[in-house]
XYZ file of N, CA and C in Angstrom:
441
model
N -151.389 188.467 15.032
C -150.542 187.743 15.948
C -150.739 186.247 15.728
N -149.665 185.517 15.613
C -149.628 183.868 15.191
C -149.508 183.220 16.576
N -150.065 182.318 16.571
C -150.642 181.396 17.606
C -149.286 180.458 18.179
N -148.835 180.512 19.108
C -147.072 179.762 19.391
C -147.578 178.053 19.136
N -146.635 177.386 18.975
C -146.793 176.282 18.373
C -146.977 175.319 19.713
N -148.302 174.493 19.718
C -148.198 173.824 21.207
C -146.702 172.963 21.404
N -146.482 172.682 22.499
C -145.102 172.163 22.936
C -145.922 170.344 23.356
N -144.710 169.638 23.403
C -145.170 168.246 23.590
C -146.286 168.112 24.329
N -146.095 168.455 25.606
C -146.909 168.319 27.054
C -148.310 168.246 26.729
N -148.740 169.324 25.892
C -149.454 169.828 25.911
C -150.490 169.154 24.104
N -149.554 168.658 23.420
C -150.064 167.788 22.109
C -150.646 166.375 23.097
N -149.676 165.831 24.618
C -149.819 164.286 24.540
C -150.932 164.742 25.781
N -151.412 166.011 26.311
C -152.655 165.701 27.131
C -153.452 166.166 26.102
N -153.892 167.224 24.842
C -154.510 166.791 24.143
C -155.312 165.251 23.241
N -154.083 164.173 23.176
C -154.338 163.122 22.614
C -155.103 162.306 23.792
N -154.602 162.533 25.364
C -155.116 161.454 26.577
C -156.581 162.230 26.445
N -156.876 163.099 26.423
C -158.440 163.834 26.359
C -159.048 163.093 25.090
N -158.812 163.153 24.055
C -159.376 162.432 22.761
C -159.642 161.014 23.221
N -158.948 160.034 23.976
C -158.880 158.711 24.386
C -160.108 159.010 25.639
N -159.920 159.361 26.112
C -160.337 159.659 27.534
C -161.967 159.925 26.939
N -162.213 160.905 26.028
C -163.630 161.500 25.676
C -164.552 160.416 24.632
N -163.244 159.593 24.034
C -164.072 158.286 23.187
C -164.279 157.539 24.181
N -163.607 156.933 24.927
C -163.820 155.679 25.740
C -165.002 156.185 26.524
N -165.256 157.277 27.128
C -166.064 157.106 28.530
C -167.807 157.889 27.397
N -167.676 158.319 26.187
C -168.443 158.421 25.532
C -169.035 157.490 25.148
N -168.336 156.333 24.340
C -168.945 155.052 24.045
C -169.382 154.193 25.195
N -168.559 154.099 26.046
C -169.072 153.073 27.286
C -170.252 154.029 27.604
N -170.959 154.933 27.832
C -172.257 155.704 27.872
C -172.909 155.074 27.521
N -172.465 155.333 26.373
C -173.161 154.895 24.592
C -174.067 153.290 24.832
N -172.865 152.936 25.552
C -173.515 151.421 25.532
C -174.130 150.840 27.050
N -174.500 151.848 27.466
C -175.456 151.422 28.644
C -174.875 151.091 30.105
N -172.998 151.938 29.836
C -172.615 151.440 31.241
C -172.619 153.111 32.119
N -172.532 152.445 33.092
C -172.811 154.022 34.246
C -171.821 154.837 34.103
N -172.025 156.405 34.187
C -170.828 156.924 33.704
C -170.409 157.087 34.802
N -168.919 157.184 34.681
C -167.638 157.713 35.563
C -167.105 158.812 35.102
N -166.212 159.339 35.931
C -165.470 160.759 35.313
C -163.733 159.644 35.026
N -163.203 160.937 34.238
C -161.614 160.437 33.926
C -161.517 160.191 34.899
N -161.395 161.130 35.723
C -160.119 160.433 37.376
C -160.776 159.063 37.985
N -161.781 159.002 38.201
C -162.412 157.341 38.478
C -161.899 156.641 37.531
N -161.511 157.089 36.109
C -161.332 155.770 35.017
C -159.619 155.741 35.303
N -158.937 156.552 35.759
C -157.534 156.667 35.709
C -157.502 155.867 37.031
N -158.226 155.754 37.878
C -158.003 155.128 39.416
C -158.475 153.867 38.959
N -159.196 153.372 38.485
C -159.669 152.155 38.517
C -158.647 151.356 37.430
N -158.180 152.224 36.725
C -157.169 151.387 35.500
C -155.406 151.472 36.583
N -155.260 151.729 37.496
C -154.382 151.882 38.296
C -154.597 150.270 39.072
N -155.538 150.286 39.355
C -155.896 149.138 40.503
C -154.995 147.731 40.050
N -154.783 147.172 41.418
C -154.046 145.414 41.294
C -155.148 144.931 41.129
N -154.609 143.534 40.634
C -156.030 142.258 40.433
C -156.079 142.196 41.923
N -155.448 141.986 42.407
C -155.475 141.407 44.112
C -155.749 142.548 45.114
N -155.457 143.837 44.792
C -156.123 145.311 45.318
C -154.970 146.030 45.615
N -155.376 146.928 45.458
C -154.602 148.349 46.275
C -155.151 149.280 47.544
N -154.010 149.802 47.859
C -154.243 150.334 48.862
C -154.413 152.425 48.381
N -155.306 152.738 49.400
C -155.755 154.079 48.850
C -154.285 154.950 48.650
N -153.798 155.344 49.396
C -152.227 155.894 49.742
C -151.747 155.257 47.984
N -151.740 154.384 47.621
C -150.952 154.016 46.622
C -151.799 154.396 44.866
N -153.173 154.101 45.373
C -153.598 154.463 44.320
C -153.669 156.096 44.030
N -153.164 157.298 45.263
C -153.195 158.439 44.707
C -151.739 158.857 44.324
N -151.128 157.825 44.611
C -149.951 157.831 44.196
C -149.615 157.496 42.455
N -150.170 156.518 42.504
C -150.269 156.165 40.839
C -150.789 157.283 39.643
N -152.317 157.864 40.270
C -152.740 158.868 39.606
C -152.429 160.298 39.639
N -151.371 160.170 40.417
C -151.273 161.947 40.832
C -151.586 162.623 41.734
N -152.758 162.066 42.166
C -153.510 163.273 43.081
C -154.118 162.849 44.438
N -154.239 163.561 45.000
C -154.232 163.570 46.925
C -154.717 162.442 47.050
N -154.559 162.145 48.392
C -155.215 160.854 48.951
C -156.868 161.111 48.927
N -156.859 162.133 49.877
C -158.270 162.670 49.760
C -159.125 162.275 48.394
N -158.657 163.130 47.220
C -159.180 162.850 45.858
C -159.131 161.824 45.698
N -158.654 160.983 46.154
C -158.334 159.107 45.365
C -159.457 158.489 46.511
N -159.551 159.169 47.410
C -160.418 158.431 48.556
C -162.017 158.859 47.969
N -162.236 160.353 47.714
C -163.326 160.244 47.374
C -164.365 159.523 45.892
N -163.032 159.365 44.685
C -163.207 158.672 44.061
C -163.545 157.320 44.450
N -162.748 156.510 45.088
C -163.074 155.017 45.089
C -164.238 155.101 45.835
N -164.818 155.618 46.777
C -166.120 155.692 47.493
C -166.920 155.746 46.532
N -166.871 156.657 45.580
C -167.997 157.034 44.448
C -168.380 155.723 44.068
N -167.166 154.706 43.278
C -167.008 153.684 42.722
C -167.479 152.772 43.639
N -166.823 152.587 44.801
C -167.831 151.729 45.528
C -169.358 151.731 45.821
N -169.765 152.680 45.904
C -170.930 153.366 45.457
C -172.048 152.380 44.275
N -171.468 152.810 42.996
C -171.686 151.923 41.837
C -171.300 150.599 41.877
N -171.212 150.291 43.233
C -170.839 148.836 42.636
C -169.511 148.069 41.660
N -168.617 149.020 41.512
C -167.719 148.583 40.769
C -166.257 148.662 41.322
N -166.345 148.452 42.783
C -165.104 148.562 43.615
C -165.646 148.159 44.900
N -164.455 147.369 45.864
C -165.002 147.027 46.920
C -163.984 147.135 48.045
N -163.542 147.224 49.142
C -163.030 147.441 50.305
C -162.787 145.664 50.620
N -161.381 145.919 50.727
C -161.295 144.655 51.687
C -159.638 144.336 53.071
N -160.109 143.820 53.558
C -159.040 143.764 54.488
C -157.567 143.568 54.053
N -156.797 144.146 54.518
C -155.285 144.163 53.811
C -154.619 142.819 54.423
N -154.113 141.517 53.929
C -153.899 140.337 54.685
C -152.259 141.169 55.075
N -151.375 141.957 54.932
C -150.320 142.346 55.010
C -150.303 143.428 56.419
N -151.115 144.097 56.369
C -151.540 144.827 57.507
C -153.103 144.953 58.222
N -153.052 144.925 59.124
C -154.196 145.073 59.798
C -154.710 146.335 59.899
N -154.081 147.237 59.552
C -154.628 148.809 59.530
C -154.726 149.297 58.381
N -154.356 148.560 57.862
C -154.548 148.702 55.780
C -156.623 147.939 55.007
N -156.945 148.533 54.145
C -157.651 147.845 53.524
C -156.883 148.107 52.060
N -157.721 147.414 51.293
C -157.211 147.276 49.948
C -158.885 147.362 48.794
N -158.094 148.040 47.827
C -159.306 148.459 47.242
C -159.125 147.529 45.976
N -160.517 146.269 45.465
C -160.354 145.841 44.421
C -161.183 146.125 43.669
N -161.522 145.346 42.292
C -162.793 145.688 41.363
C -163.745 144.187 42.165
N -164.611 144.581 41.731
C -166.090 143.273 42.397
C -165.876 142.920 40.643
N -167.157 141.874 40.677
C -167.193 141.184 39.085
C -167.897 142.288 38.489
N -168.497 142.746 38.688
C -169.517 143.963 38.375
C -168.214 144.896 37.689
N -167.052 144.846 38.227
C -166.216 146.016 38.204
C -165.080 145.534 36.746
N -164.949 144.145 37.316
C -164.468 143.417 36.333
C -164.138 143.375 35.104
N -165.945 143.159 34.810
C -166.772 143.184 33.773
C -166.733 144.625 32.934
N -166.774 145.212 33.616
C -166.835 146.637 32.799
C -165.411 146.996 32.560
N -164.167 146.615 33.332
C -163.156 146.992 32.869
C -162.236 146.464 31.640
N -162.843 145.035 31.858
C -162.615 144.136 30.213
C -163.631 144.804 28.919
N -164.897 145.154 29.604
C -165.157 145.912 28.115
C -164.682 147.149 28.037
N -164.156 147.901 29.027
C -163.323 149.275 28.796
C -161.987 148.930 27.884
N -161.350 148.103 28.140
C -160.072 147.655 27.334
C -160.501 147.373 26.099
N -161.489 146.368 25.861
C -161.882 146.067 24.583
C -162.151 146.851 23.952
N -163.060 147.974 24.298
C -163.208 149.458 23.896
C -162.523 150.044 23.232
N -161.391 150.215 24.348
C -159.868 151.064 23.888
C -159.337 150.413 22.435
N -159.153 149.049 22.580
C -158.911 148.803 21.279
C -159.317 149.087 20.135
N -160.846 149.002 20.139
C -161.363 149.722 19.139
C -161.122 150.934 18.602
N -161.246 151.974 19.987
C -160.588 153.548 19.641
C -159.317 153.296 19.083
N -158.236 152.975 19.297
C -157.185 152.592 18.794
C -157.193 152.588 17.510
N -157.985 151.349 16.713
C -158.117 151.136 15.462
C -158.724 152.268 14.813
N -159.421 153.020 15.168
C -160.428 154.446 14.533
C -159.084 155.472 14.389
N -158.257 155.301 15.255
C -156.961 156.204 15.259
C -156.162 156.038 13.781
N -156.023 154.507 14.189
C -155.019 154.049 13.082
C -156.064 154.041 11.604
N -157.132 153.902 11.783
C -157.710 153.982 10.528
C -157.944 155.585 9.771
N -157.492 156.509 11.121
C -157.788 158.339 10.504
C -155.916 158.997 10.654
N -154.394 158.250 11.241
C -153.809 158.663 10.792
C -152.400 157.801 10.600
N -153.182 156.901 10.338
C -152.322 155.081 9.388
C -151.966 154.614 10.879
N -151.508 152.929 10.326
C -151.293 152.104 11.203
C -149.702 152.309 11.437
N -149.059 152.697 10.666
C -147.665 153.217 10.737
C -147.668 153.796 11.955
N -148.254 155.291 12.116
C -148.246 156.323 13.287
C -148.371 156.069 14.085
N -149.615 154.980 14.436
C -149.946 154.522 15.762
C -149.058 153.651 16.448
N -148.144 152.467 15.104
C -147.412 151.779 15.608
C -145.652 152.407 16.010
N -145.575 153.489 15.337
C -144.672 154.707 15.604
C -144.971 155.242 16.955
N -145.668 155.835 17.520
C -146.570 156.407 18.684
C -146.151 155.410 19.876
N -146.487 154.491 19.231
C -146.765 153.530 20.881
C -145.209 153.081 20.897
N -144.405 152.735 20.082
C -142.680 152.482 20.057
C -142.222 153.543 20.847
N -142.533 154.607 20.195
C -141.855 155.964 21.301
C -142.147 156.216 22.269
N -143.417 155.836 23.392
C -143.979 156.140 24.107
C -142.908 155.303 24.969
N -143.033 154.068 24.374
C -142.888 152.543 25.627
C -141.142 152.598 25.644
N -140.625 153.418 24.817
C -139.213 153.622 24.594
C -138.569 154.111 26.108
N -137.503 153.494 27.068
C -137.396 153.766 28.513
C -136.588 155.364 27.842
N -136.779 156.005 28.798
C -136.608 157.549 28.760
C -135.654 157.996 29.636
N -135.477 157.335 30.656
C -134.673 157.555 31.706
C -134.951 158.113 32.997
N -134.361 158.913 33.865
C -135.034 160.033 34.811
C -135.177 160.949 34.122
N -135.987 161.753 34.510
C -136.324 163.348 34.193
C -135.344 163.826 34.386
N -134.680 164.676 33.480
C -133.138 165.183 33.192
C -133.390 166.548 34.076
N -132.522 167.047 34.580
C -132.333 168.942 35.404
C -131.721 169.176 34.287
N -132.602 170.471 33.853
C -131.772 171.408 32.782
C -131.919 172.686 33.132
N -130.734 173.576 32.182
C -131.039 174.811 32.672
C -131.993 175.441 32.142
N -132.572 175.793 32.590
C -133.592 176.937 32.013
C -132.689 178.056 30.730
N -133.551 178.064 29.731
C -133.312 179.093 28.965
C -133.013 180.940 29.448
C-alpha cells in the first residue's frame, strides 16, 4: 500500500515545525530559557506598545484561557509584563520588558540565520520563491464544494 501524497496544509505545518524546532533549539543552545512554540507564537504576536490578552488569543488561534496561561508563564520568566490599558480602565495590556526585548531581537536574528541554512540546503531561488508566494494576497478563503 503507497503512502497518499501529503496535501499543502500539512507540507506548510511540517516546514513551521522545522522553523519552530531550529529556532527554540538554538536559542537553548545559547543559554536562553526555554519556551514552548505557543509562548514563541504569542510573544511574536505582541505590539511594541502591548496587547491585550482577548487579542493576543486571537492572533494565535487559541482560547483566551491558553493565551492567558501562556503570558503568565512568560511573565513568570521575566520576559513579559502587565500594564495598564491607557484606552480602558478594565483592560491591561501585555508587553515585552527589556529582558523580553532582548531575547526577541536575538530570536529574529536567529531566524535569519535558519533562513540562510534553508537557502543554503534548497537554493536561494526556493526560499526567495517560498516567501513571494507566501506574502502573495490570497484573498478570502474561497466556499467550495466538496468533492
Amino acid at each position: 500500500m503507497t503512502t497518499p501524497a501529503r496535501n499543502l496544509p500539512q507540507l506548510l505545518t511540517d516546514a513551521k515545525r522545522w522553523f519552530d524546532d531550529a529556532l527554540l533549539t538554538s536559542m537553548r543552545a545559547a543559554g536562553e530559557q526555554p519556551v514552548t512554540v505557543g509562548q514563541a507564537a504569542l510573544f511574536a504576536a505582541l505590539d511594541e506598545e502591548g496587547t491585550t490578552v482577548s487579542e493576543l488569543a486571537r492572533r494565535t488561534g487559541v482560547t483566551r484561557q491558553t493565551a492567558h496561561q501562556a503570558v503568565h508563564a512568560l511573565i513568570g520568566m521575566g520576559l513579559l509584563e502587565q500594564v495598564p490599558d491607557p484606552a480602558s480602565a478594565r483592560s491591561r495590556l501585555i508587553r515585552a520588558t527589556a529582558e523580553g526585548a532582548r531575547v526577541h531581537r536575538r530570536a529574529q536574528g536567529t531566524l535569519v540565520v535558519i533562513e540562510g541554512v534553508l537557502a543554503d540546503r534548497i537554493g536561494a531561488d526556493a526560499v526567495s520563491a517560498l516567501r513571494e508566494a507566501l506574502t502573495a494576497p490570497m484573498g478570502e478563503p474561497p466556499l467550495v464544494e466538496a468533492p
